[in-house]
CSV table of C-alpha atoms in Angstrom, one decimal:
chain,number,residue,atom,x,y,z
A,210,MET,CA,101.3,63.3,125.5
A,211,LEU,CA,99.0,64.7,128.2
A,212,GLU,CA,101.7,67.1,129.4
A,213,SER,CA,102.4,68.3,125.9
A,214,LEU,CA,98.6,68.8,125.3
A,215,LEU,CA,98.2,70.8,128.5
A,216,ALA,CA,101.3,72.9,127.8
A,217,PHE,CA,100.0,73.6,124.3
A,218,ALA,CA,96.5,74.5,125.5
A,219,GLY,CA,97.9,76.9,128.0
A,220,ALA,CA,100.1,78.6,125.4
A,221,ALA,CA,97.1,78.8,122.9
A,222,VAL,CA,95.0,80.5,125.6
A,223,LEU,CA,97.6,83.2,126.1
A,224,ILE,CA,97.9,83.7,122.3
A,225,ALA,CA,94.2,84.0,121.9
A,226,LEU,CA,94.1,86.8,124.6
A,227,VAL,CA,96.6,88.9,122.6
A,228,PRO,CA,94.6,91.4,120.5
A,229,GLY,CA,95.4,91.7,116.8
A,230,PRO,CA,93.8,92.4,113.4
A,231,SER,CA,91.3,89.6,113.8
A,232,THR,CA,90.1,90.9,117.2
A,233,VAL,CA,89.5,94.4,115.7
A,234,VAL,CA,87.6,92.9,112.7
A,235,ILE,CA,85.5,90.6,114.8
A,236,MET,CA,84.5,93.3,117.3
A,237,ARG,CA,83.7,95.7,114.5
A,238,GLN,CA,81.5,93.2,112.7
A,239,SER,CA,79.7,92.4,116.0
A,240,LEU,CA,79.1,96.0,116.6
A,241,ARG,CA,77.9,96.9,113.1
A,242,SER,CA,75.8,93.9,112.2
A,243,GLY,CA,75.2,92.0,115.4
A,244,ARG,CA,76.3,88.8,117.1
A,245,ARG,CA,75.4,86.6,114.1
A,246,ALA,CA,77.8,88.5,111.8
A,247,GLY,CA,80.5,88.5,114.5
A,248,LEU,CA,80.2,84.7,114.9
A,249,TRP,CA,80.5,84.3,111.1
A,250,ALA,CA,83.7,86.4,111.2
A,251,VAL,CA,85.0,84.2,114.1
A,252,LEU,CA,84.3,81.1,112.0
A,253,GLY,CA,86.2,82.6,109.1
A,254,ASN,CA,89.1,83.4,111.3
A,255,GLU,CA,89.2,79.9,112.8
A,256,THR,CA,89.1,78.4,109.3
A,257,GLY,CA,92.2,80.4,108.6
A,258,VAL,CA,93.8,79.0,111.8
A,259,LEU,CA,93.0,75.4,110.7
A,260,LEU,CA,94.4,76.0,107.2
A,261,TRP,CA,97.6,77.4,108.6
A,262,GLY,CA,97.9,74.4,110.8
A,263,VAL,CA,97.3,72.0,108.0
A,264,ALA,CA,99.9,74.0,105.9
A,265,ALA,CA,102.4,73.5,108.7
A,266,ALA,CA,101.6,69.8,108.8
A,267,VAL,CA,102.3,69.3,105.1
A,268,GLY,CA,105.3,71.7,105.1
A,269,LEU,CA,103.9,74.7,103.3
A,270,SER,CA,104.4,77.0,106.2
A,271,ALA,CA,108.0,75.9,106.4
A,272,LEU,CA,108.4,77.1,102.8
A,273,LEU,CA,107.0,80.4,103.8
A,274,ALA,CA,109.4,80.6,106.7
A,275,ALA,CA,112.4,79.7,104.6
A,276,SER,CA,111.6,81.7,101.4
A,277,ARG,CA,112.1,85.5,101.8
A,278,LEU,CA,110.4,86.2,98.5
A,279,ALA,CA,107.2,84.2,99.6
A,280,TYR,CA,107.2,85.9,103.0
A,281,GLU,CA,107.7,89.4,101.6
A,282,GLY,CA,105.0,88.9,99.0
A,283,LEU,CA,102.5,87.7,101.5
A,284,ARG,CA,103.5,90.5,104.0
A,285,VAL,CA,103.0,93.2,101.4
A,286,ALA,CA,99.7,91.7,100.3
A,287,GLY,CA,98.5,91.4,103.9
A,288,ALA,CA,99.5,95.0,104.7
A,289,VAL,CA,97.5,96.2,101.7
A,290,VAL,CA,94.4,94.2,102.8
A,291,LEU,CA,94.6,95.6,106.4
A,292,VAL,CA,95.0,99.2,105.2
A,293,TRP,CA,92.1,98.7,102.8
A,294,PHE,CA,89.9,97.5,105.6
A,295,GLY,CA,90.9,100.4,107.7
A,296,VAL,CA,90.3,103.0,105.0
A,297,ARG,CA,86.9,101.5,104.3
A,298,ALA,CA,86.1,101.8,108.1
A,299,LEU,CA,87.2,105.5,108.1
A,300,TRP,CA,85.3,106.2,104.9
A,301,GLY,CA,82.1,104.7,106.4
A,302,ALA,CA,82.6,106.8,109.5
A,303,ARG,CA,83.1,109.9,107.4
A,304,ARG,CA,79.8,109.3,105.6
A,305,GLY,CA,78.0,109.4,108.8
A,306,GLY,CA,77.4,105.7,109.5
A,307,PRO,CA,74.7,103.3,108.2
A,308,ALA,CA,71.3,104.4,107.2
A,309,ALA,CA,68.2,103.7,109.2
A,310,ALA,CA,67.2,100.9,106.8
A,311,ALA,CA,70.5,99.2,107.3
A,312,ALA,CA,70.2,99.5,111.0
A,313,GLY,CA,66.7,97.8,110.8
A,314,GLU,CA,68.2,95.0,108.7
A,315,ASP,CA,70.9,94.5,111.3
A,316,LEU,CA,68.3,94.3,114.0
A,317,ARG,CA,66.3,91.7,112.1
A,318,ASP,CA,69.5,89.7,111.6
A,319,GLU,CA,70.2,89.9,115.4
A,320,ARG,CA,66.7,88.5,116.1
A,321,GLY,CA,67.2,85.6,113.7
A,322,GLY,CA,65.4,86.9,110.6
A,323,GLY,CA,66.6,88.5,107.4
A,324,GLY,CA,66.4,85.5,105.1
A,325,ALA,CA,68.7,85.6,102.1
A,326,GLY,CA,70.1,89.0,103.2
A,327,ALA,CA,71.2,87.6,106.5
A,328,GLY,CA,72.9,84.7,104.7
A,329,ALA,CA,74.7,87.1,102.4
A,330,SER,CA,75.8,89.2,105.4
A,331,GLY,CA,77.0,86.1,107.1
A,332,TRP,CA,79.0,85.0,104.1
A,333,ARG,CA,80.6,88.5,103.8
A,334,SER,CA,81.6,88.4,107.5
A,335,TYR,CA,83.0,84.9,107.1
A,336,ARG,CA,85.2,86.0,104.2
A,337,LEU,CA,86.3,89.0,106.1
A,338,GLY,CA,87.4,86.9,109.0
A,339,LEU,CA,89.2,84.4,106.7
A,340,VAL,CA,91.0,87.1,104.7
A,341,THR,CA,92.0,89.0,107.8
A,342,ASN,CA,93.6,85.8,109.1
A,343,PHE,CA,95.4,85.1,105.9
A,344,ALA,CA,96.6,88.7,105.7
A,345,ASN,CA,99.0,88.1,108.5
A,346,PRO,CA,102.1,86.1,107.2
A,347,LYS,CA,103.3,85.8,110.8
A,348,ALA,CA,100.4,83.3,111.3
A,349,GLY,CA,102.1,80.9,108.9
A,350,VAL,CA,105.6,81.3,110.3
A,351,PHE,CA,104.1,81.1,113.8
A,352,ALA,CA,102.4,77.8,113.0
A,353,VAL,CA,105.6,76.2,111.8
A,354,SER,CA,107.7,77.5,114.7
A,355,PHE,CA,105.1,77.1,117.5
A,356,LEU,CA,103.1,74.0,116.9
A,357,PRO,CA,106.0,71.5,116.4
A,358,GLN,CA,107.5,72.4,119.8
A,359,PHE,CA,104.7,70.5,121.5
A,360,VAL,CA,104.9,67.3,119.4
A,361,PRO,CA,106.0,64.4,121.7
A,362,GLU,CA,109.0,62.5,120.6
A,363,GLY,CA,108.0,59.4,118.6
A,364,TRP,CA,104.5,60.7,117.6
A,365,PRO,CA,103.5,61.2,114.0
A,366,VAL,CA,104.3,64.9,113.4
A,367,ALA,CA,101.7,65.6,110.7
A,368,ALA,CA,98.8,64.0,112.6
A,369,VAL,CA,99.7,65.7,115.9
A,370,LEU,CA,100.1,69.1,114.2
A,371,VAL,CA,96.6,68.8,112.7
A,372,GLY,CA,95.2,67.8,116.1
A,373,PHE,CA,96.9,70.8,117.7
A,374,SER,CA,95.5,73.1,115.0
A,375,VAL,CA,92.0,71.9,115.8
A,376,LEU,CA,92.5,72.5,119.5
A,377,TRP,CA,94.0,75.9,118.8
A,378,ALA,CA,91.0,76.8,116.6
A,379,LEU,CA,88.6,75.6,119.4
A,380,ILE,CA,90.3,77.7,122.0
A,381,ASP,CA,90.2,80.7,119.7
A,382,LEU,CA,86.5,80.0,119.0
A,383,VAL,CA,85.6,80.0,122.7
A,384,TRP,CA,87.5,83.3,123.4
A,385,TYR,CA,86.1,85.1,120.4
A,386,THR,CA,82.6,83.9,121.0
A,387,ALA,CA,82.8,85.5,124.4
A,388,VAL,CA,84.1,88.7,122.8
A,389,VAL,CA,81.2,88.7,120.3
A,390,TRP,CA,78.7,88.1,123.2
A,391,LEU,CA,80.1,91.0,125.2
A,392,VAL,CA,80.1,93.4,122.3
A,393,GLY,CA,76.5,92.3,121.4
A,394,SER,CA,75.4,93.0,125.0
A,395,ALA,CA,76.8,96.5,124.9
A,396,ARG,CA,75.5,97.1,121.4
A,397,ARG,CA,72.5,99.2,122.5
A,398,VAL,CA,75.0,101.8,123.9
A,399,LEU,CA,77.9,101.3,121.5
A,400,GLY,CA,75.5,101.2,118.5
A,401,ARG,CA,74.4,104.8,118.9
A,402,PRO,CA,75.2,106.8,115.8
A,403,VAL,CA,77.8,109.1,117.4
A,404,VAL,CA,79.5,106.3,119.3
A,405,ARG,CA,79.4,104.0,116.3
A,406,ARG,CA,81.1,106.6,114.1
A,407,ARG,CA,83.8,107.1,116.7
A,408,LEU,CA,84.4,103.4,117.0
A,409,ASP,CA,84.5,103.0,113.3
A,410,GLN,CA,87.2,105.8,113.3
A,411,VAL,CA,89.2,104.0,116.0
A,412,SER,CA,89.0,100.6,114.3
A,413,GLY,CA,89.9,102.2,111.0
A,414,VAL,CA,93.0,103.9,112.5
A,415,VAL,CA,94.0,100.7,114.2
A,416,LEU,CA,93.7,98.6,111.1
A,417,VAL,CA,95.6,101.1,109.0
A,418,GLY,CA,98.3,101.3,111.7
A,419,LEU,CA,98.6,97.5,111.8
A,420,GLY,CA,98.9,97.4,108.0
A,421,VAL,CA,101.5,100.1,107.9
A,422,ARG,CA,103.5,98.4,110.7
A,423,LEU,CA,103.3,95.1,108.9
A,424,ALA,CA,104.5,96.8,105.7
A,425,ALA,CA,107.4,98.5,107.5
A,426,GLU,CA,108.6,95.5,109.4
A,427,ALA,CA,111.8,93.9,108.4
A,428,ARG,CA,111.8,90.1,108.6
């Protein structure tokens, strides 16, 4: 069991390092609204990881992998979501970025204040992270094809898959927390209006590109 656990942990680390839609969204939230918003987006993403793992444990991801209709439906919906997020980022950059009042609110959130506004912003970032994770049908297929490879013979498959999902989410959490911290540290430079608009444009183009690629991919 220890060998399987170490092998899975190593593979999960490599997977976490590969950038994708979640990476773009988490970095953008960290830049726009500070570390707190970035961490909420991370928690949303990891909730998605856990739910995909549980789905694999109960066989729902296997249904997604086996059913072309289910996969294609989720693929198209995911592509629409990613393109929508990208278009919103491009539109925000075109409008010239956030107003000074919004910037002040972000700064208060970063320092731990903000009250109900900070909570609402955190919830929005959480939902954004969760939806971004769900927008990728490959996550479900990946869960059902990747996780079971590491289940030792004779062990209860469902229980081990759930345990691996928790470990996967924790590894992801550590990596993305480091990403959020680094982006937050560079926020004074990256948060300048001109730089921020350019980064919004880049993240928007990347998200639209990922959505278009997902829509165009054949299974």
